[in-house]
Amino acid sequence: MNCSGLISAAPEALHPSLWLASQLARSDTRCIDTGHPTLSAQLPGGGWPTGTLVDLLLQQPGIGEMRLLRPALAAVAQRRIVLLQPPHPPQALAMAALGVPPSQLIWLRATRTADALWAAEQVLRSGSCGVLLFWQNNIRADNLRRLHLAAQAGETLFFMMRPLAAGQDASPAPLRLSLRPQAGGIEIGFVKRRGPQRDATLFLPLNSYLPNRHAPVDRTAPAPVAAGGVHTELVH
């Protein structure tokens, strides 16, 4: 083998997992366009990676995270979209306003964290759903690794919605973004990505997409608590 040829070759030519620190990595999985060109330009592969864990760290739920994901949700709406442990019950009109047919939505509720983690792993390993959105405030590192491995079994878009404070903890997620509300949009921080560190935040304007004032996209009334195991509901 010609060692000098290996030394002179660009890292990405040696293996797809290699990249220069000054450049964004190439994604080794299929990516879904974010629908926001300024954001896509800052992400390895130019979009949301499938088959992997993506950490969205929220200042609080309902600040625009659903509107941020709207183009991606609409792009994969031909497959089931699973909402696991959302802080508020989804509304059909609001989801339709996002371009997501309510008939494609599955709402999962669990009374125990262990049940929610089990449900998430089953959804990811089944490969039958286009997106899994999982809201969880507290989760151990070993459980995150287990879910990350489960995600690699297919091409499901997998977003963990967690508090901003979780950004201080280690995570196997190759992409971690912090989300804070700003007037007219959302402020995105790049906590972790495969590529050069970006300290500056990105402001992304977001339209409301609200059909009427009774169908909020990002926030609704508190969800009722169900007893025992994992409960599945279709969104009506």
Coordinates of C-alpha atoms in Angstrom, one line a residue:
M1 CA 0.0 0.0 0.0
N2 CA 1.3 3.5 -0.9
C3 CA 1.4 5.3 2.5
S4 CA 2.2 8.6 0.9
G5 CA -1.1 8.4 -1.1
L6 CA -3.0 7.9 2.2
I7 CA -1.3 10.9 3.8
S8 CA -2.1 13.2 0.9
A9 CA -5.6 12.0 0.5
A10 CA -8.4 14.1 1.9
P11 CA -9.8 12.6 5.1
E12 CA -13.3 12.2 3.6
A13 CA -11.8 10.2 0.8
L14 CA -10.4 7.6 3.2
H15 CA -13.6 7.0 5.1
P16 CA -17.1 8.7 5.2
S17 CA -16.8 9.0 9.0
L18 CA -13.7 11.3 8.7
W19 CA -13.7 15.0 8.1
L20 CA -11.6 18.1 8.7
A21 CA -12.3 20.1 11.8
S22 CA -12.9 23.1 9.7
Q23 CA -15.7 21.5 7.6
L24 CA -19.1 20.0 8.3
A25 CA -19.1 16.2 8.2
R26 CA -20.9 14.3 5.5
S27 CA -23.9 12.4 6.9
D28 CA -23.6 8.6 6.7
T29 CA -27.4 8.4 6.9
R30 CA -30.2 9.8 4.8
C31 CA -31.2 13.3 5.7
I32 CA -34.6 15.1 5.5
D33 CA -34.5 18.7 4.5
T34 CA -35.3 21.0 7.4
G35 CA -37.2 23.3 5.1
H36 CA -35.1 26.2 6.5
P37 CA -32.2 26.8 4.1
T38 CA -30.1 28.8 6.7
L39 CA -30.4 26.0 9.2
S40 CA -29.8 23.2 6.7
A41 CA -26.6 24.9 5.6
Q42 CA -25.3 24.5 9.2
L43 CA -26.1 20.8 9.5
P44 CA -24.0 17.9 8.4
G45 CA -25.7 16.3 5.4
G46 CA -27.8 19.5 4.9
G47 CA -30.8 18.3 6.9
W48 CA -32.2 16.3 9.8
P49 CA -30.4 12.9 10.0
T50 CA -32.5 9.8 10.0
G51 CA -31.6 6.6 12.0
T52 CA -30.0 8.5 14.8
L53 CA -30.8 10.5 18.0
V54 CA -31.2 14.2 17.6
D55 CA -31.4 16.3 20.8
L56 CA -33.6 19.4 20.8
L57 CA -33.0 21.2 24.1
L58 CA -35.9 23.5 24.9
Q59 CA -36.1 26.5 27.1
Q60 CA -39.6 25.3 27.7
P61 CA -42.2 23.3 25.6
G62 CA -44.3 25.2 23.2
I63 CA -41.7 27.8 22.0
G64 CA -41.9 26.9 18.3
E65 CA -40.3 23.5 18.2
M66 CA -43.3 22.0 16.2
R67 CA -43.2 24.9 13.7
L68 CA -39.4 24.3 13.4
L69 CA -40.1 20.7 12.5
R70 CA -43.1 21.4 10.3
P71 CA -41.4 20.9 6.9
A72 CA -39.8 17.7 8.0
L73 CA -43.0 16.3 9.5
A74 CA -44.9 17.1 6.3
A75 CA -42.2 15.5 4.2
V76 CA -42.6 12.1 5.9
A77 CA -46.3 12.3 6.6
Q78 CA -47.0 9.3 4.4
R79 CA -45.7 7.2 7.3
R80 CA -46.9 7.3 10.9
I81 CA -45.8 10.1 13.2
V82 CA -45.5 9.1 16.9
L83 CA -45.8 11.6 19.7
L84 CA -44.6 10.1 22.9
Q85 CA -45.2 11.8 26.2
P86 CA -46.0 15.3 24.8
P87 CA -46.5 17.9 27.5
H88 CA -49.9 18.8 26.0
P89 CA -52.4 16.7 24.0
P90 CA -52.1 17.2 20.2
Q91 CA -55.0 18.8 18.4
A92 CA -56.1 17.7 15.0
L93 CA -56.6 21.2 13.5
A94 CA -53.2 22.3 14.7
M95 CA -51.4 19.3 13.2
A96 CA -53.3 19.7 10.0
A97 CA -52.1 23.3 9.9
L98 CA -48.6 21.9 10.0
G99 CA -49.3 19.8 6.9
V100 CA -49.6 16.6 8.9
P101 CA -52.8 14.6 8.4
P102 CA -54.2 13.7 11.8
S103 CA -54.9 10.2 10.6
Q104 CA -51.1 9.6 10.5
L105 CA -50.5 10.6 14.1
I106 CA -50.2 8.2 17.1
W107 CA -50.2 9.7 20.6
L108 CA -48.5 7.5 23.2
R109 CA -48.8 8.1 27.0
A110 CA -47.0 6.2 29.7
T111 CA -47.3 6.5 33.5
R112 CA -43.7 5.3 34.1
T113 CA -40.5 6.4 32.5
A114 CA -39.5 2.7 32.0
D115 CA -42.7 2.2 29.9
A116 CA -42.0 5.3 27.8
L117 CA -38.5 4.1 27.1
W118 CA -39.7 0.7 26.2
A119 CA -42.3 2.2 23.8
A120 CA -39.7 4.4 22.2
E121 CA -37.3 1.5 21.6
Q122 CA -40.1 -0.6 20.0
V123 CA -41.1 2.3 17.7
L124 CA -37.5 2.8 16.6
R125 CA -36.7 -0.9 16.1
S126 CA -39.9 -1.6 14.1
G127 CA -38.9 0.8 11.3
S128 CA -42.6 1.4 10.6
C129 CA -42.8 5.1 11.5
G130 CA -41.4 8.1 9.8
V131 CA -40.9 10.2 13.0
L132 CA -40.7 9.7 16.7
L133 CA -41.0 12.8 18.9
F134 CA -40.2 11.9 22.5
W135 CA -40.5 14.5 25.3
Q136 CA -38.5 13.4 28.4
N137 CA -37.1 15.7 31.2
N138 CA -34.9 13.1 32.9
I139 CA -33.1 10.2 31.2
R140 CA -30.0 8.3 32.1
A141 CA -27.0 8.2 29.8
D142 CA -27.3 4.4 29.3
N143 CA -30.9 4.8 28.2
L144 CA -29.9 7.4 25.7
R145 CA -27.3 5.1 24.3
R146 CA -29.8 2.3 24.1
L147 CA -32.3 4.5 22.2
H148 CA -29.5 5.8 19.9
L149 CA -28.6 2.2 19.0
A150 CA -32.3 1.4 18.4
A151 CA -32.6 4.3 16.1
Q152 CA -29.8 3.0 13.9
A153 CA -31.9 0.0 13.1
G154 CA -33.9 2.0 10.6
E155 CA -34.4 5.4 9.0
T156 CA -36.9 7.0 11.5
L157 CA -36.4 10.7 12.3
F158 CA -35.9 10.6 16.1
F159 CA -36.1 13.8 18.1
M160 CA -35.7 13.9 21.9
M161 CA -37.2 17.0 23.4
R162 CA -35.4 17.8 26.7
P163 CA -34.8 20.8 28.9
L164 CA -31.9 23.2 28.2
A165 CA -30.1 22.1 31.4
A166 CA -29.7 18.6 29.8
G167 CA -27.2 20.3 27.4
Q168 CA -24.6 20.1 30.2
D169 CA -24.8 16.3 30.2
A170 CA -23.1 13.9 27.8
S171 CA -25.2 12.5 25.0
P172 CA -24.5 10.0 22.2
A173 CA -26.6 12.3 19.9
P174 CA -24.4 13.5 17.0
L175 CA -26.6 16.6 16.7
R176 CA -27.7 18.7 19.6
L177 CA -29.5 22.0 19.3
S178 CA -30.7 24.5 21.9
L179 CA -33.9 26.3 21.2
R180 CA -35.0 29.6 22.8
P181 CA -37.9 31.8 21.9
Q182 CA -37.4 35.1 20.2
A183 CA -39.8 37.7 18.8
G184 CA -41.0 36.4 15.5
G185 CA -39.1 33.2 15.6
I186 CA -36.6 31.0 17.5
E187 CA -33.0 31.2 18.5
I188 CA -31.0 28.1 17.7
G189 CA -27.7 27.2 19.4
F190 CA -25.3 24.6 18.1
V191 CA -24.4 22.5 21.2
K192 CA -23.0 19.7 19.2
R193 CA -22.5 18.8 15.6
R194 CA -20.0 16.9 13.5
G195 CA -18.0 19.8 12.2
P196 CA -16.5 23.1 13.4
Q197 CA -17.8 24.6 16.6
R198 CA -20.3 27.4 16.1
D199 CA -20.6 29.8 19.1
A200 CA -22.9 32.2 17.4
T201 CA -26.6 31.4 17.6
L202 CA -28.9 31.3 14.5
F203 CA -32.2 33.3 14.5
L204 CA -34.8 31.5 12.5
P205 CA -38.1 33.4 11.7
L206 CA -41.2 31.2 12.1
N207 CA -44.7 31.7 10.7
S208 CA -47.5 30.8 13.1
Y209 CA -49.5 28.5 10.8
L210 CA -52.4 28.7 13.1
P211 CA -55.9 27.9 11.7
N212 CA -57.5 29.8 14.5
R213 CA -56.9 30.9 18.0
H214 CA -58.4 27.7 19.4
A215 CA -55.9 25.4 17.8
P216 CA -52.4 26.3 19.0
V217 CA -49.6 24.4 17.2
D218 CA -47.0 24.4 20.0
R219 CA -49.1 24.5 23.1
T220 CA -52.5 23.3 24.3
A221 CA -54.2 22.4 27.6
P222 CA -52.5 20.0 30.1
A223 CA -52.8 16.3 29.1
P224 CA -54.8 14.0 31.4
V225 CA -52.9 11.2 33.1
A226 CA -53.8 7.7 32.2
A227 CA -53.2 4.8 34.5
G228 CA -50.9 1.8 33.9
G229 CA -48.6 0.9 31.0
V230 CA -48.5 2.6 27.6
H231 CA -51.7 4.1 26.2
T232 CA -52.1 4.6 22.4
E233 CA -54.5 7.1 20.9
L234 CA -55.2 8.4 17.5
V235 CA -55.4 12.2 17.2
H236 CA -58.9 13.3 16.3

